[in-house]
Amino acid sequence: METAILGRTGLKVSKLGYGAMEIRGRRVWSGRPVTDEQAETILNAVLDAGITFIDTSYDYGMSEEYIGRFISKRRSEYILATKCGCTLVNCGDYDETPHVWTRENLLHNIDTSLKRMRTDYVDLLQLHGPTPQQAEEGELVETLKEIQEAGKARWIGISSYMPNIQPFTASGEFDTFQIPYSAIEREHEDIIAQAAATGAGIIIRGGVGQGEPGAGRGPVNRWAYWEQAKLDELLDEGESRTAFMLRFTLSNPHLSTTIVGTLRPEHLHENVRAAEKGPLPADVYEEAKRRLDAVGMGPKDTYQR
């Protein structure tokens, strides 16, 4: 498994990471049901495959609990990242996940996350999508640094997107940025380069476009760009669209790691095989970007979500 350094943290991470949102269970965001056996199998398969970066969050349902129960005994084998600013509110048959941007909630988040994951520290603690105003009013960076000084988090980061992300990249306060990006979601391509230029590590989410509609959860409107750009013509013989998408993401020169989630070991191994092929050949990568530019899927200065 190819590795990279996660920016100024100096942490060595596998370029293919694991997004543990997929083991959240059915109570959060209409997740699919997950059994204990499934969670134990996939988490250990992730580590057995050589993946060394695992990303989760306080509000990812059962995710942190499963990590603690099933791989805490292998803690030395992975870099662990979670997110804060979250809540889980029991609404009967499901949980709501509103954010609460206060010092008290961030301190509650980290203590609860550590207990769930059966560890004394996380390698990376990330704010989970506040606006710059919320971060300032809640003194969130100051609280992250307080947590860091207490030894509960080694490094601090933020998961964000445009337009909120730009003031955060300019602040120089964050060691990592988690940013959405793929061949069919290139709006952040320039901001990724800007964030990397600060010395921060770059964690890409959504790097396979959530999978092709029908096989994965990818949105049809996004995947329409694939059809319009005729990217099937660029596939290697026998290569799937998802594999090409992952290799496109891995071709971004500023990427440290991309988190890809799955519940199924066979999908995990397909992702590993694609990652082991490495980035796309330079000419194929440039041609794919040219075709995507031509159909309106290129970097943008502003992004409306």
mmCIF file of N, CA and C in Angstrom, residues 6 9 11-13 52-54 75-82 110 114 117 119-126 148 151-157 175-176:
data_model
loop_
_atom_site.group_PDB
_atom_site.id
_atom_site.type_symbol
_atom_site.label_atom_id
_atom_site.label_comp_id
_atom_site.label_asym_id
_atom_site.label_seq_id
_atom_site.Cartn_x
_atom_site.Cartn_y
_atom_site.Cartn_z
ATOM 1 N N LEU A 6 1.261 13.033 6.086
ATOM 2 C CA LEU A 6 0.072 13.864 6.278
ATOM 3 C C LEU A 6 0.484 15.283 6.675
ATOM 4 N N THR A 9 1.991 17.238 10.098
ATOM 5 C CA THR A 9 1.907 16.301 11.221
ATOM 6 C C THR A 9 3.067 15.321 11.218
ATOM 7 N N LEU A 11 2.874 12.427 10.165
ATOM 8 C CA LEU A 11 2.324 11.074 10.258
ATOM 9 C C LEU A 11 2.361 10.396 8.888
ATOM 10 N N LYS A 12 2.806 9.156 8.860
ATOM 11 C CA LYS A 12 2.795 8.388 7.606
ATOM 12 C C LYS A 12 1.473 7.641 7.507
ATOM 13 N N VAL A 13 0.732 7.892 6.431
ATOM 14 C CA VAL A 13 -0.584 7.286 6.257
ATOM 15 C C VAL A 13 -0.658 6.589 4.901
ATOM 16 N N THR A 52 -3.825 2.229 6.866
ATOM 17 C CA THR A 52 -3.359 2.696 8.183
ATOM 18 C C THR A 52 -4.024 3.991 8.636
ATOM 19 N N PHE A 53 -5.004 4.487 7.892
ATOM 20 C CA PHE A 53 -5.707 5.717 8.272
ATOM 21 C C PHE A 53 -7.189 5.429 8.354
ATOM 22 N N ILE A 54 -7.790 5.652 9.527
ATOM 23 C CA ILE A 54 -9.216 5.429 9.743
ATOM 24 C C ILE A 54 -9.839 6.733 10.224
ATOM 25 N N ARG A 75 -4.351 -0.967 18.106
ATOM 26 C CA ARG A 75 -4.260 0.496 18.047
ATOM 27 C C ARG A 75 -2.960 0.987 17.426
ATOM 28 N N SER A 76 -1.870 0.261 17.613
ATOM 29 C CA SER A 76 -0.575 0.705 17.081
ATOM 30 C C SER A 76 -0.495 0.588 15.566
ATOM 31 N N GLU A 77 -1.497 -0.038 14.945
ATOM 32 C CA GLU A 77 -1.435 -0.287 13.507
ATOM 33 C C GLU A 77 -2.102 0.795 12.669
ATOM 34 N N TYR A 78 -2.773 1.771 13.298
ATOM 35 C CA TYR A 78 -3.499 2.745 12.490
ATOM 36 C C TYR A 78 -3.455 4.141 13.097
ATOM 37 N N ILE A 79 -3.542 5.121 12.199
ATOM 38 C CA ILE A 79 -3.719 6.521 12.560
ATOM 39 C C ILE A 79 -5.217 6.759 12.670
ATOM 40 N N LEU A 80 -5.648 7.315 13.805
ATOM 41 C CA LEU A 80 -7.075 7.439 14.104
ATOM 42 C C LEU A 80 -7.505 8.901 14.097
ATOM 43 N N ALA A 81 -8.501 9.197 13.275
ATOM 44 C CA ALA A 81 -9.037 10.558 13.175
ATOM 45 C C ALA A 81 -10.520 10.528 13.493
ATOM 46 N N THR A 82 -10.974 11.500 14.280
ATOM 47 C CA THR A 82 -12.406 11.655 14.504
ATOM 48 C C THR A 82 -12.770 13.130 14.417
ATOM 49 N N ILE A 110 -14.780 14.782 22.749
ATOM 50 C CA ILE A 110 -13.507 14.055 22.775
ATOM 51 C C ILE A 110 -13.485 13.015 23.891
ATOM 52 N N LEU A 114 -13.087 9.039 23.031
ATOM 53 C CA LEU A 114 -11.981 8.238 23.557
ATOM 54 C C LEU A 114 -12.505 7.019 24.312
ATOM 55 N N MET A 117 -13.848 4.487 21.756
ATOM 56 C CA MET A 117 -12.828 3.840 20.934
ATOM 57 C C MET A 117 -11.728 3.181 21.758
ATOM 58 N N THR A 119 -9.280 4.196 23.724
ATOM 59 C CA THR A 119 -7.938 4.709 23.507
ATOM 60 C C THR A 119 -7.743 5.955 24.350
ATOM 61 N N ASP A 120 -6.484 6.308 24.598
ATOM 62 C CA ASP A 120 -6.179 7.498 25.401
ATOM 63 C C ASP A 120 -6.068 8.759 24.555
ATOM 64 N N TYR A 121 -5.965 8.601 23.244
ATOM 65 C CA TYR A 121 -5.758 9.757 22.372
ATOM 66 C C TYR A 121 -6.224 9.431 20.967
ATOM 67 N N VAL A 122 -6.528 10.475 20.211
ATOM 68 C CA VAL A 122 -6.690 10.339 18.766
ATOM 69 C C VAL A 122 -5.512 11.049 18.106
ATOM 70 N N ASP A 123 -5.142 10.560 16.963
ATOM 71 C CA ASP A 123 -4.048 11.208 16.243
ATOM 72 C C ASP A 123 -4.486 12.537 15.660
ATOM 73 N N LEU A 124 -5.769 12.632 15.293
ATOM 74 C CA LEU A 124 -6.273 13.835 14.655
ATOM 75 C C LEU A 124 -7.701 14.107 15.115
ATOM 76 N N LEU A 125 -7.940 15.319 15.595
ATOM 77 C CA LEU A 125 -9.290 15.756 15.972
ATOM 78 C C LEU A 125 -9.690 16.894 15.046
ATOM 79 N N GLN A 126 -10.833 16.716 14.356
ATOM 80 C CA GLN A 126 -11.253 17.665 13.334
ATOM 81 C C GLN A 126 -12.589 18.316 13.698
ATOM 82 N N GLN A 148 -5.599 19.392 22.701
ATOM 83 C CA GLN A 148 -4.279 18.961 22.246
ATOM 84 C C GLN A 148 -3.257 19.040 23.380
ATOM 85 N N GLY A 151 -3.167 16.254 25.753
ATOM 86 C CA GLY A 151 -2.682 14.978 25.248
ATOM 87 C C GLY A 151 -3.755 14.077 24.679
ATOM 88 N N LYS A 152 -4.958 14.603 24.506
ATOM 89 C CA LYS A 152 -6.058 13.779 23.994
ATOM 90 C C LYS A 152 -6.120 13.760 22.467
ATOM 91 N N ALA A 153 -5.463 14.702 21.826
ATOM 92 C CA ALA A 153 -5.372 14.747 20.366
ATOM 93 C C ALA A 153 -3.971 15.208 20.001
ATOM 94 N N ARG A 154 -3.324 14.510 19.076
ATOM 95 C CA ARG A 154 -1.962 14.882 18.690
ATOM 96 C C ARG A 154 -1.958 16.078 17.742
ATOM 97 N N TRP A 155 -2.937 16.110 16.830
ATOM 98 C CA TRP A 155 -2.995 17.162 15.813
ATOM 99 C C TRP A 155 -4.436 17.606 15.639
ATOM 100 N N ILE A 156 -4.628 18.792 15.060
ATOM 101 C CA ILE A 156 -5.979 19.328 14.888
ATOM 102 C C ILE A 156 -6.241 19.666 13.421
ATOM 103 N N GLY A 157 -7.490 19.454 13.012
ATOM 104 C CA GLY A 157 -7.853 19.719 11.624
ATOM 105 C C GLY A 157 -9.302 20.156 11.519
ATOM 106 N N ASP A 175 -3.782 21.682 11.036
ATOM 107 C CA ASP A 175 -2.749 20.786 10.546
ATOM 108 C C ASP A 175 -3.218 19.956 9.364
ATOM 109 N N THR A 176 -4.543 19.789 9.243
ATOM 110 C CA THR A 176 -5.102 19.030 8.126
ATOM 111 C C THR A 176 -6.414 19.662 7.681
#
